[in-house]
Coordinates of C-alpha atoms in Angstrom, one line a residue:
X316 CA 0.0 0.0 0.0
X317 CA 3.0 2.4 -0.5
X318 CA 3.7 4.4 -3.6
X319 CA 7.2 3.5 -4.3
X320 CA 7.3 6.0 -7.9
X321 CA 5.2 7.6 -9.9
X322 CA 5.3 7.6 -14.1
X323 CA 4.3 11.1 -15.4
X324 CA 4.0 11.8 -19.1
X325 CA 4.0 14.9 -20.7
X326 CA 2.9 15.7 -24.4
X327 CA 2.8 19.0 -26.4
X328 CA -0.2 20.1 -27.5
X329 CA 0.1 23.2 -28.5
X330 CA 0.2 22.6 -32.4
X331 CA -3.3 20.7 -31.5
X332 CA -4.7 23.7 -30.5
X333 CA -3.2 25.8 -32.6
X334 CA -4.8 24.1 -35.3
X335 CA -8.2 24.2 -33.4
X336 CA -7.9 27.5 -33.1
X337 CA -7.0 28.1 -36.9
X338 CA -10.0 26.0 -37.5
X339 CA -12.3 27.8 -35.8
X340 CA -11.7 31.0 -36.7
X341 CA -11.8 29.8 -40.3
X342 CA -15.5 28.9 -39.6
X343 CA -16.7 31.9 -38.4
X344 CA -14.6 34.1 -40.8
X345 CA -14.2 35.4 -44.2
X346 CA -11.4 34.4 -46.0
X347 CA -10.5 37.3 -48.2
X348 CA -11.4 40.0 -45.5
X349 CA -11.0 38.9 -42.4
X350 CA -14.3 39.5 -41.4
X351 CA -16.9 37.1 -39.6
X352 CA -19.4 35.5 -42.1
X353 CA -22.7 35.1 -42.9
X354 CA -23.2 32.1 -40.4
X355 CA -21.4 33.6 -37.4
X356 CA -23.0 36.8 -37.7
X357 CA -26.5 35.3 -37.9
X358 CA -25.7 33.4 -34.8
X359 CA -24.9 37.1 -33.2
X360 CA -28.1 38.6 -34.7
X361 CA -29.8 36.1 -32.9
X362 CA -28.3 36.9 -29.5
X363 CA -28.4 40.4 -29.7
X364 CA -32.2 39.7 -30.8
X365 CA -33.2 37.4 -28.1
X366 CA -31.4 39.6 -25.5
X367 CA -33.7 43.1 -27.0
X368 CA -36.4 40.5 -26.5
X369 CA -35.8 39.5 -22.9
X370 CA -34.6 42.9 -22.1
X371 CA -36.2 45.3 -24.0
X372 CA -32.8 46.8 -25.0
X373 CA -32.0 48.7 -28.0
X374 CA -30.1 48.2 -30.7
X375 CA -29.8 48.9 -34.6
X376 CA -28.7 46.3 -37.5
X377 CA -27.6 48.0 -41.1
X378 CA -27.8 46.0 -44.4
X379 CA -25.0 47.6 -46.8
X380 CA -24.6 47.0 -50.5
X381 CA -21.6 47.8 -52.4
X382 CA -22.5 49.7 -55.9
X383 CA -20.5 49.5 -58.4
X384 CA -18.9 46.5 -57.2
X385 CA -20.0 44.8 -60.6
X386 CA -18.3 47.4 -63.0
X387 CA -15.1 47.1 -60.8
X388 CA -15.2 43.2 -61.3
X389 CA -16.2 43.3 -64.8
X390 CA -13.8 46.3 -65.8
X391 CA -10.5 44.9 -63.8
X392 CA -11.4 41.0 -63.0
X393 CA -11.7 39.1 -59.7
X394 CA -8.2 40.0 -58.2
X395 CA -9.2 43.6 -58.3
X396 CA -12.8 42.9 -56.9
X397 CA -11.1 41.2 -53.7
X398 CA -8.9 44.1 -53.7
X399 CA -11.6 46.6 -53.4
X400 CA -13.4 44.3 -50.9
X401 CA -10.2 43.7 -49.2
X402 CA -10.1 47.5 -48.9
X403 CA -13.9 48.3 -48.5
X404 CA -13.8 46.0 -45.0
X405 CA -11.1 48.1 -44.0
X406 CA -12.8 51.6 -44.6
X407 CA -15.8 50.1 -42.4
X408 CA -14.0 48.7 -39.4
X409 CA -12.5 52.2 -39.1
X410 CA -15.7 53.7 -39.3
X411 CA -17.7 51.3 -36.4
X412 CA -17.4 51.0 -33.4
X413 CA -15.1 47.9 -32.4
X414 CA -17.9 46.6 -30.0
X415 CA -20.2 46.6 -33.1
X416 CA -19.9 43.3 -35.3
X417 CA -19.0 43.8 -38.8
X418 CA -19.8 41.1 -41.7
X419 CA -19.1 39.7 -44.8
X420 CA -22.6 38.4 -45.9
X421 CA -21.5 36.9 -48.9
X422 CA -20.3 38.9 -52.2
X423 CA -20.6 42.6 -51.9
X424 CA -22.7 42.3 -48.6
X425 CA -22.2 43.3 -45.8
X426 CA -23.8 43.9 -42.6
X427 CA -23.3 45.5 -39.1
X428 CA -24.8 45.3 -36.0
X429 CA -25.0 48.2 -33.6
X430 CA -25.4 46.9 -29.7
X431 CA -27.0 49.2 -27.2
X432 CA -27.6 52.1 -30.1
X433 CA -30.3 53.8 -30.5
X434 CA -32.2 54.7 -34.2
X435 CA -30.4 58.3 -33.8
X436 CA -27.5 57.0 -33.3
X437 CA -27.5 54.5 -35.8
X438 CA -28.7 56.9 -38.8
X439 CA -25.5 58.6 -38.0
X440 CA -23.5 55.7 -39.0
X441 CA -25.1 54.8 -41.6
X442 CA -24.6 58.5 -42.6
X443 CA -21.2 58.3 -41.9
X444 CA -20.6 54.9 -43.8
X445 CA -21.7 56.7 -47.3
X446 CA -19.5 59.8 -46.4
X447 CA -16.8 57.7 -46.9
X448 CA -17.9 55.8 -49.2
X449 CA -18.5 59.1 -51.5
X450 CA -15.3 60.4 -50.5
X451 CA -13.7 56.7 -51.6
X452 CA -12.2 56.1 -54.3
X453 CA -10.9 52.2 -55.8
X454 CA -6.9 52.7 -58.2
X455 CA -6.3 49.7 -60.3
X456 CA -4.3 49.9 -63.1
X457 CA -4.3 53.7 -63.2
X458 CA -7.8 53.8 -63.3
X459 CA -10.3 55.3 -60.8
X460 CA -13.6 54.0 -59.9
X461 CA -16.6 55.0 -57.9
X462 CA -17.7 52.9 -55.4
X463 CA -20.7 53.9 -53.1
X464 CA -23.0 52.0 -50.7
X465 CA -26.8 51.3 -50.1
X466 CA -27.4 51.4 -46.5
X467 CA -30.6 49.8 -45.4
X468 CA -30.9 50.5 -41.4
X469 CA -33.6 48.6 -39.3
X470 CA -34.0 49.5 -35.2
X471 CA -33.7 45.8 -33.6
X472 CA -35.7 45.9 -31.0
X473 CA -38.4 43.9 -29.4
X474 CA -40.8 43.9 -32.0
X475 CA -39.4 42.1 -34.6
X476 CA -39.6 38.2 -33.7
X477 CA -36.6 36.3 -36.4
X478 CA -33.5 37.6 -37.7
X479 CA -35.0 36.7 -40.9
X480 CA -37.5 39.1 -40.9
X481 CA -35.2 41.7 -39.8
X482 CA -32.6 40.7 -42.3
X483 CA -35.0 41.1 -44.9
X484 CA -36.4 44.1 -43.9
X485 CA -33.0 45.9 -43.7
X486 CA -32.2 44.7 -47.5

C-alpha cells in the first residue's frame, strides 16, 4: 500500500490547438477580409435579438450594398474585386465601433450590428458609412472608380420576432 514511484507523461499540445484555433476561426470568418461571415454573424443577430427580447434593450442592424462593385469586377477582374473588398472592409471597421460586429454576408454584402444604439445614433452611422464611401475612391491599373454604398438600417428591438425578418427588412 505504499507508492514507491510515480510515471508522469508529458505531451505538447500546442500545435493541437493551434490548429483548433486556426479551424475555428476559419469557420466563423471570411477568408478574403478577415471579417466574420454570414453564419457567425447570424448566430450574433440572434443573440443580440433574443437579449432586445428578454430585455427590452435597443439596438440597430444595417444591411450595406456595395455599388459599383460589378463594373469594378467586370472592368478589372476578380483579383481587383477582392482588392476593393479587401479595402472596403477596411474603410468600415475604421468607421464602427469595435464593439459593433461587422460582416461579410457573402459577395458585396455586408452587414453590421450596432449593440446598445439607438435609431439616432444608428442613422448617424449609416450616414457616416456613405460619407466615406462618396469620399472613396478604388486605383487599379491607373484607373479610378466609384464605389458607393446602399445602406438599409432597421432599429432591432423587441418587435421584430426572427433575424429573418429583420434581415430582410434591412435589405
Amino acid at each position: 500500500g505504499r507508492v514507491h514511484g510515480a510515471v508522469l507523461v508529458f505531451r505538447d499540445v500546442t500545435e493541437q490547438r493551434r490548429l483548433s484555433g486556426e479551424m475555428s476561426y476559419r469557420a466563423t470568418h471570411d477568408a478574403l477580409t478577415g471579417l466574420i461571415n454570414r453564419m457567425e454573424f447570424e448566430a450574433r443577430l440572434e443573440r443580440t435579438l433574443l437579449r432586445a427580447q428578454s430585455e427590452g434593450s435597443h439596438h440597430a442592424l444595417l444591411f450595406i450594398d456595395l455599388d459599383q462593385f460589378k463594373l469594378v469586377n467586370d472592368a478589372c477582374g476578380h483579383a481587383a474585386g477582392d482588392l476593393l473588398l479587401q479595402q472596403v472592409s477596411r474603410l468600415m471597421r475604421q468607421t464602427v465601433r469595435s464593439r459593433d460586429t461587422l460582416a461579410r454576408l457573402g459577395g458585396d454584402e455586408f452587414a453590421v450590428i450596432l449593440e446598445h444604439c439607438d435609431e439616432a445614433q444608428a442613422q448617424r452611422v449609416a450616414h457616416l458609412i456613405c460619407e466615406r464611401f462618396d469620399a472613396f475612391r478604388f486605383i487599379h491599373d491607373e484607373r479610378r472608380f466609384r464605389v458607393g454604398a446602399s445602406v438599409g438600417l432597421v432599429p432591432l428591438d423587441r418587435r421584430w420576432r426572427s433575424i429573418t425578418a429583420l434581415m430582410q427588412a434591412a435589405d
